[in-house]
Amino acid sequence: MSQESDRFGDDLAVKEGRPKLKKPLLYRVILLNDDYTPMEFVVIVLERFFAKPRELAVQIMLHVHQKGAGLCGIYPREVAETKVKQVLEFARENKHPLQCTMEPE
Ligand code: TYC
């Protein structure tokens, strides 16, 4: 082995320890009640964008209808932003005033 390769790697240091993984901040996505959006439309929103089974979607929709607001799901920021946008776009396309917002968990 040459002197050159003998020295190879002598000054390498490996930093041990925990990797610096930041936990993503989470956001609640909330549906708001209104007097005009059809109940069936809200159920479809919950099925389509929040992957809720029909029965749960109906329960959440009724909760929003009775209490004024309700939780659709909790997601990292970018996912929550995308879901809010998708819901609002779908509602506007169908001429419904449905509102959807997000708030820090
Ligand atoms: N209140 C609406 C109605 O009586 C139904 C509704 C439920 C609307 C939930 C919005 O997020 C909502 N047709």
XYZ file of C-alpha atoms and ligand atoms in Angstrom, residues 31-40 42-43 46 60-66 68-70 97-99, ligand 1:
39
model
C -65.595 23.448 7.659
C -68.016 26.278 8.450
C -71.784 26.157 8.352
C -73.920 28.329 6.081
C -77.607 28.405 5.194
C -77.304 27.548 1.492
C -74.834 24.756 0.748
C -76.781 21.490 0.385
C -76.068 18.854 3.031
C -75.358 16.277 0.336
C -70.897 18.820 2.172
C -70.990 15.044 2.582
C -65.849 15.186 3.211
C -69.376 15.547 10.577
C -71.717 17.442 8.230
C -74.527 17.307 10.833
C -72.109 18.463 13.531
C -71.126 21.470 11.384
C -74.802 22.151 10.594
C -75.734 22.145 14.300
C -71.482 26.072 13.227
C -68.075 24.509 12.521
C -66.360 21.149 12.531
C -70.922 29.551 -0.495
C -69.270 26.800 1.596
C -66.317 28.084 3.646
N -76.644 24.342 6.852
C -76.680 23.727 5.544
C -78.122 23.425 5.160
O -79.008 23.454 5.991
C -75.859 22.444 5.483
C -74.414 22.668 5.713
C -73.703 21.796 6.545
C -73.738 23.703 5.098
C -72.358 21.958 6.743
C -72.372 23.875 5.282
O -70.340 23.144 6.286
C -71.698 23.005 6.097
N -78.346 23.136 3.894
